[in-house]
Amino acid sequence: MARYTKEIVKSGVSYGLPNGNSVSYSVEDLTKLVQNTKGLMASGYRVPAPWEHNRDITLSTGFSLKKGKVTIGPNGLLDDPQKNAGYWEDLYVKDGSLYGVLEVGNPDIQKKIGNEVRDVSLYARENYKDPLGNEHGNVLMHVCLTGKPIAMGTSNFEAQEVCLSQTMLSDPQNDRDVSGDGPDQGPETELGKLIKELERVGLKL
């Protein structure tokens, strides 16, 4: 898995919407959005990162947007997992902006993050009630990857560095030293496997 930090939206900026309206967020709005969404995540919901906005996502009114028209739909959240690039594992507000931590497992998608893919767009739902009947208020249902963001001017994705502690570099079974000083640093040791996995996702030691 690879993780990336991304600025999603800034507070205090009026963003124009395709329908001619506009939307802006205060720091308080973003803080509450994070709080509510984390509560939803704690109940088991995973915030996806689909490729563009998924138009089969059900609205809180019990209707879903599909092909640009409002039609009665199931309480689905993401109609096709193959449209998904990863999941937002953390959300927070910093310096007046909403940030998210995106986790991506597919190596082919990892190569695009920060390169071909540099922008995102959020989709929030007001007064959301989950399939179990719990009410969560205004929450993020997804933050999609897009080439046509409404929230323009946000920073690009930043790959998170992997920190290897000394505890990760020791074999818990027999306390062998696999830090690189002894003979147990070959490809079949735990360290060797870890190095292989990091190189697979594009991280070099």
mmCIF file of C-alpha atoms in Angstrom:
data_model
loop_
_atom_site.group_PDB
_atom_site.id
_atom_site.type_symbol
_atom_site.label_atom_id
_atom_site.label_comp_id
_atom_site.label_asym_id
_atom_site.label_seq_id
_atom_site.Cartn_x
_atom_site.Cartn_y
_atom_site.Cartn_z
ATOM 1 C CA MET A 1 0.000 0.000 0.000
ATOM 2 C CA ALA A 2 1.085 3.564 -0.687
ATOM 3 C CA ARG A 3 -0.302 6.638 1.060
ATOM 4 C CA TYR A 4 -0.631 10.184 -0.228
ATOM 5 C CA THR A 5 -1.615 13.439 1.464
ATOM 6 C CA LYS A 6 -3.846 15.739 -0.580
ATOM 7 C CA GLU A 7 -5.337 19.175 -0.026
ATOM 8 C CA ILE A 8 -9.011 18.753 -0.943
ATOM 9 C CA VAL A 9 -10.609 22.184 -0.520
ATOM 10 C CA LYS A 10 -9.756 25.577 0.974
ATOM 11 C CA SER A 11 -11.923 27.491 3.408
ATOM 12 C CA GLY A 12 -13.118 31.007 2.619
ATOM 13 C CA VAL A 13 -13.095 30.523 -1.170
ATOM 14 C CA SER A 14 -16.259 30.734 -3.271
ATOM 15 C CA TYR A 15 -16.230 27.919 -5.819
ATOM 16 C CA GLY A 16 -18.517 28.118 -8.827
ATOM 17 C CA LEU A 17 -20.674 25.055 -9.514
ATOM 18 C CA PRO A 18 -21.736 23.758 -12.960
ATOM 19 C CA ASN A 19 -25.373 24.679 -12.239
ATOM 20 C CA GLY A 20 -24.466 28.334 -11.788
ATOM 21 C CA ASN A 21 -24.549 28.321 -7.985
ATOM 22 C CA SER A 22 -21.515 28.585 -5.754
ATOM 23 C CA VAL A 23 -20.296 26.938 -2.578
ATOM 24 C CA SER A 24 -17.845 27.983 0.123
ATOM 25 C CA TYR A 25 -16.726 26.469 3.420
ATOM 26 C CA SER A 26 -15.666 28.044 6.676
ATOM 27 C CA VAL A 27 -13.088 26.412 8.931
ATOM 28 C CA GLU A 28 -15.971 25.495 11.225
ATOM 29 C CA ASP A 29 -17.813 23.853 8.311
ATOM 30 C CA LEU A 30 -14.776 21.769 7.409
ATOM 31 C CA THR A 31 -14.075 20.825 11.030
ATOM 32 C CA LYS A 32 -17.660 19.607 11.481
ATOM 33 C CA LEU A 33 -17.523 17.762 8.165
ATOM 34 C CA VAL A 34 -14.400 15.919 9.318
ATOM 35 C CA GLN A 35 -15.924 15.129 12.698
ATOM 36 C CA ASN A 36 -19.118 13.713 11.162
ATOM 37 C CA THR A 37 -17.288 11.756 8.477
ATOM 38 C CA LYS A 38 -14.920 10.199 10.997
ATOM 39 C CA GLY A 39 -17.940 9.119 13.001
ATOM 40 C CA LEU A 40 -19.320 7.457 9.879
ATOM 41 C CA MET A 41 -15.948 5.815 9.209
ATOM 42 C CA ALA A 42 -15.855 4.529 12.786
ATOM 43 C CA SER A 43 -19.128 2.722 12.109
ATOM 44 C CA GLY A 44 -17.500 0.838 9.222
ATOM 45 C CA TYR A 45 -17.931 3.082 6.186
ATOM 46 C CA ARG A 46 -14.917 3.488 3.903
ATOM 47 C CA VAL A 47 -14.692 6.773 2.007
ATOM 48 C CA PRO A 48 -13.833 5.806 -1.585
ATOM 49 C CA ALA A 49 -11.805 7.661 -4.196
ATOM 50 C CA PRO A 50 -13.646 6.849 -7.440
ATOM 51 C CA TRP A 51 -12.521 7.927 -10.879
ATOM 52 C CA GLU A 52 -14.686 11.031 -11.347
ATOM 53 C CA HIS A 53 -18.017 11.461 -9.574
ATOM 54 C CA ASN A 54 -20.121 8.325 -9.409
ATOM 55 C CA ARG A 55 -23.568 9.272 -10.698
ATOM 56 C CA ASP A 56 -25.233 6.191 -9.207
ATOM 57 C CA ILE A 57 -24.674 7.345 -5.630
ATOM 58 C CA THR A 58 -27.937 7.713 -3.737
ATOM 59 C CA LEU A 59 -28.862 11.073 -2.269
ATOM 60 C CA SER A 60 -30.167 11.486 1.262
ATOM 61 C CA THR A 61 -33.648 12.097 -0.175
ATOM 62 C CA GLY A 62 -33.809 8.497 -1.366
ATOM 63 C CA PHE A 63 -33.093 9.380 -4.981
ATOM 64 C CA SER A 64 -29.972 8.887 -7.037
ATOM 65 C CA LEU A 65 -28.363 10.834 -9.852
ATOM 66 C CA LYS A 66 -27.973 8.692 -12.932
ATOM 67 C CA LYS A 67 -27.213 9.912 -16.452
ATOM 68 C CA GLY A 68 -27.982 13.437 -15.316
ATOM 69 C CA LYS A 69 -31.549 12.665 -14.272
ATOM 70 C CA VAL A 70 -33.088 12.049 -10.857
ATOM 71 C CA THR A 71 -34.383 8.494 -10.638
ATOM 72 C CA ILE A 72 -35.445 6.274 -7.776
ATOM 73 C CA GLY A 73 -32.447 4.196 -6.773
ATOM 74 C CA PRO A 74 -31.203 1.781 -4.114
ATOM 75 C CA ASN A 75 -29.250 2.996 -1.119
ATOM 76 C CA GLY A 76 -26.005 2.220 -2.895
ATOM 77 C CA LEU A 77 -22.792 4.082 -2.096
ATOM 78 C CA LEU A 78 -20.461 3.099 -4.917
ATOM 79 C CA ASP A 79 -22.040 1.098 -7.719
ATOM 80 C CA ASP A 80 -18.875 -0.474 -9.122
ATOM 81 C CA PRO A 81 -15.687 -1.093 -7.082
ATOM 82 C CA GLN A 82 -13.685 -1.242 -10.318
ATOM 83 C CA LYS A 83 -14.310 2.504 -10.628
ATOM 84 C CA ASN A 84 -12.503 3.009 -7.330
ATOM 85 C CA ALA A 85 -8.831 4.004 -7.071
ATOM 86 C CA GLY A 86 -8.431 3.702 -3.300
ATOM 87 C CA TYR A 87 -9.784 4.858 0.063
ATOM 88 C CA TRP A 88 -9.385 7.974 2.190
ATOM 89 C CA GLU A 89 -8.019 6.651 5.469
ATOM 90 C CA ASP A 90 -7.782 9.966 7.325
ATOM 91 C CA LEU A 91 -9.183 13.505 7.122
ATOM 92 C CA TYR A 92 -8.124 16.656 8.955
ATOM 93 C CA VAL A 93 -8.190 20.456 8.782
ATOM 94 C CA LYS A 94 -4.882 22.306 8.628
ATOM 95 C CA ASP A 95 -4.132 25.969 7.896
ATOM 96 C CA GLY A 96 -7.722 26.547 6.806
ATOM 97 C CA SER A 97 -7.864 23.669 4.331
ATOM 98 C CA LEU A 98 -9.362 20.196 4.346
ATOM 99 C CA TYR A 99 -6.758 17.477 3.794
ATOM 100 C CA GLY A 100 -7.110 13.761 3.265
ATOM 101 C CA VAL A 101 -4.813 10.749 3.323
ATOM 102 C CA LEU A 102 -5.422 8.485 0.351
ATOM 103 C CA GLU A 103 -4.369 4.829 0.442
ATOM 104 C CA VAL A 104 -3.784 3.128 -2.915
ATOM 105 C CA GLY A 105 -2.897 -0.533 -3.380
ATOM 106 C CA ASN A 106 -2.753 -0.850 -7.170
ATOM 107 C CA PRO A 107 0.821 -0.152 -8.422
ATOM 108 C CA ASP A 108 -0.482 1.069 -11.798
ATOM 109 C CA ILE A 109 -2.667 3.657 -10.069
ATOM 110 C CA GLN A 110 0.177 4.634 -7.751
ATOM 111 C CA LYS A 111 2.217 5.682 -10.795
ATOM 112 C CA LYS A 112 -0.537 8.107 -11.818
ATOM 113 C CA ILE A 113 -1.035 9.777 -8.439
ATOM 114 C CA GLY A 114 0.678 13.165 -8.501
ATOM 115 C CA ASN A 115 1.440 12.783 -12.200
ATOM 116 C CA GLU A 116 -1.549 12.253 -14.507
ATOM 117 C CA VAL A 117 -3.838 12.640 -11.478
ATOM 118 C CA ARG A 118 -3.341 15.847 -9.495
ATOM 119 C CA ASP A 119 -6.815 17.006 -8.470
ATOM 120 C CA VAL A 120 -9.839 15.786 -6.511
ATOM 121 C CA SER A 121 -13.458 16.754 -5.972
ATOM 122 C CA LEU A 122 -15.553 16.058 -2.886
ATOM 123 C CA TYR A 123 -19.139 14.847 -2.667
ATOM 124 C CA ALA A 124 -20.894 15.551 0.632
ATOM 125 C CA ARG A 125 -24.355 14.509 1.716
ATOM 126 C CA GLU A 126 -26.443 16.424 4.229
ATOM 127 C CA ASN A 127 -28.313 14.738 7.074
ATOM 128 C CA TYR A 128 -27.066 11.341 5.969
ATOM 129 C CA LYS A 129 -28.707 8.259 7.450
ATOM 130 C CA ASP A 130 -26.694 5.077 6.897
ATOM 131 C CA PRO A 131 -28.194 1.684 5.968
ATOM 132 C CA LEU A 132 -28.316 0.780 9.676
ATOM 133 C CA GLY A 133 -30.510 3.793 10.415
ATOM 134 C CA ASN A 134 -27.836 5.879 12.165
ATOM 135 C CA GLU A 135 -27.842 9.623 11.457
ATOM 136 C CA HIS A 136 -24.498 11.309 10.836
ATOM 137 C CA GLY A 137 -25.292 14.838 9.649
ATOM 138 C CA ASN A 138 -23.262 16.347 6.811
ATOM 139 C CA VAL A 139 -20.633 13.808 5.700
ATOM 140 C CA LEU A 140 -18.235 13.076 2.862
ATOM 141 C CA MET A 141 -19.486 10.163 0.777
ATOM 142 C CA HIS A 142 -16.507 10.198 -1.556
ATOM 143 C CA VAL A 143 -13.634 12.324 -2.799
ATOM 144 C CA CYS A 144 -13.072 11.501 -6.444
ATOM 145 C CA LEU A 145 -9.970 11.789 -8.596
ATOM 146 C CA THR A 146 -10.612 14.224 -11.411
ATOM 147 C CA GLY A 147 -9.063 16.324 -14.143
ATOM 148 C CA LYS A 148 -11.716 19.025 -13.830
ATOM 149 C CA PRO A 149 -11.836 20.124 -10.180
ATOM 150 C CA ILE A 150 -14.239 22.731 -8.863
ATOM 151 C CA ALA A 151 -11.862 23.494 -5.985
ATOM 152 C CA MET A 152 -9.027 24.815 -8.112
ATOM 153 C CA GLY A 153 -5.687 25.900 -6.699
ATOM 154 C CA THR A 154 -5.130 23.098 -4.182
ATOM 155 C CA SER A 155 -1.722 21.504 -3.758
ATOM 156 C CA ASN A 156 -0.714 18.294 -5.509
ATOM 157 C CA PHE A 157 -0.565 14.861 -3.890
ATOM 158 C CA GLU A 158 2.419 14.248 -1.619
ATOM 159 C CA ALA A 159 3.634 10.705 -1.077
ATOM 160 C CA GLN A 160 4.057 9.813 2.574
ATOM 161 C CA GLU A 161 7.480 8.533 3.538
ATOM 162 C CA VAL A 162 7.777 5.068 5.035
ATOM 163 C CA CYS A 163 9.634 5.040 8.358
ATOM 164 C CA LEU A 164 11.337 1.822 9.373
ATOM 165 C CA SER A 165 11.819 1.559 13.108
ATOM 166 C CA GLN A 166 14.353 -0.718 14.732
ATOM 167 C CA THR A 167 11.504 -2.935 15.927
ATOM 168 C CA MET A 168 10.545 -3.542 12.296
ATOM 169 C CA LEU A 169 14.120 -4.522 11.529
ATOM 170 C CA SER A 170 14.275 -7.322 14.091
ATOM 171 C CA ASP A 171 12.980 -10.860 13.889
ATOM 172 C CA PRO A 172 10.590 -11.376 16.840
ATOM 173 C CA GLN A 173 10.935 -15.183 16.702
ATOM 174 C CA ASN A 174 14.571 -15.521 17.667
ATOM 175 C CA ASP A 175 15.742 -11.907 17.935
ATOM 176 C CA ARG A 176 18.053 -12.279 14.953
ATOM 177 C CA ASP A 177 19.694 -9.074 13.771
ATOM 178 C CA VAL A 178 18.345 -8.288 10.328
ATOM 179 C CA SER A 179 19.337 -4.615 10.304
ATOM 180 C CA GLY A 180 21.899 -5.210 7.590
ATOM 181 C CA ASP A 181 24.994 -5.911 9.714
ATOM 182 C CA GLY A 182 24.768 -9.690 9.760
ATOM 183 C CA PRO A 183 24.270 -12.522 7.292
ATOM 184 C CA ASP A 184 20.467 -12.558 7.691
ATOM 185 C CA GLN A 185 19.791 -9.695 5.285
ATOM 186 C CA GLY A 186 19.085 -11.926 2.290
ATOM 187 C CA PRO A 187 15.886 -11.899 0.260
ATOM 188 C CA GLU A 188 14.224 -14.628 2.345
ATOM 189 C CA THR A 189 14.430 -12.758 5.662
ATOM 190 C CA GLU A 190 11.628 -10.544 6.915
ATOM 191 C CA LEU A 191 13.705 -7.472 6.052
ATOM 192 C CA GLY A 192 14.356 -8.798 2.560
ATOM 193 C CA LYS A 193 10.640 -9.361 2.025
ATOM 194 C CA LEU A 194 9.875 -5.871 3.302
ATOM 195 C CA ILE A 195 12.455 -4.321 0.960
ATOM 196 C CA LYS A 196 10.980 -6.230 -1.962
ATOM 197 C CA GLU A 197 7.485 -4.980 -1.114
ATOM 198 C CA LEU A 198 8.653 -1.368 -0.795
ATOM 199 C CA GLU A 199 10.445 -1.592 -4.151
ATOM 200 C CA ARG A 200 7.291 -3.079 -5.687
ATOM 201 C CA VAL A 201 5.339 0.069 -4.810
ATOM 202 C CA GLY A 202 8.141 2.323 -6.008
ATOM 203 C CA LEU A 203 9.878 3.140 -2.709
ATOM 204 C CA LYS A 204 13.650 2.762 -2.591
ATOM 205 C CA LEU A 205 15.700 2.385 0.582
#
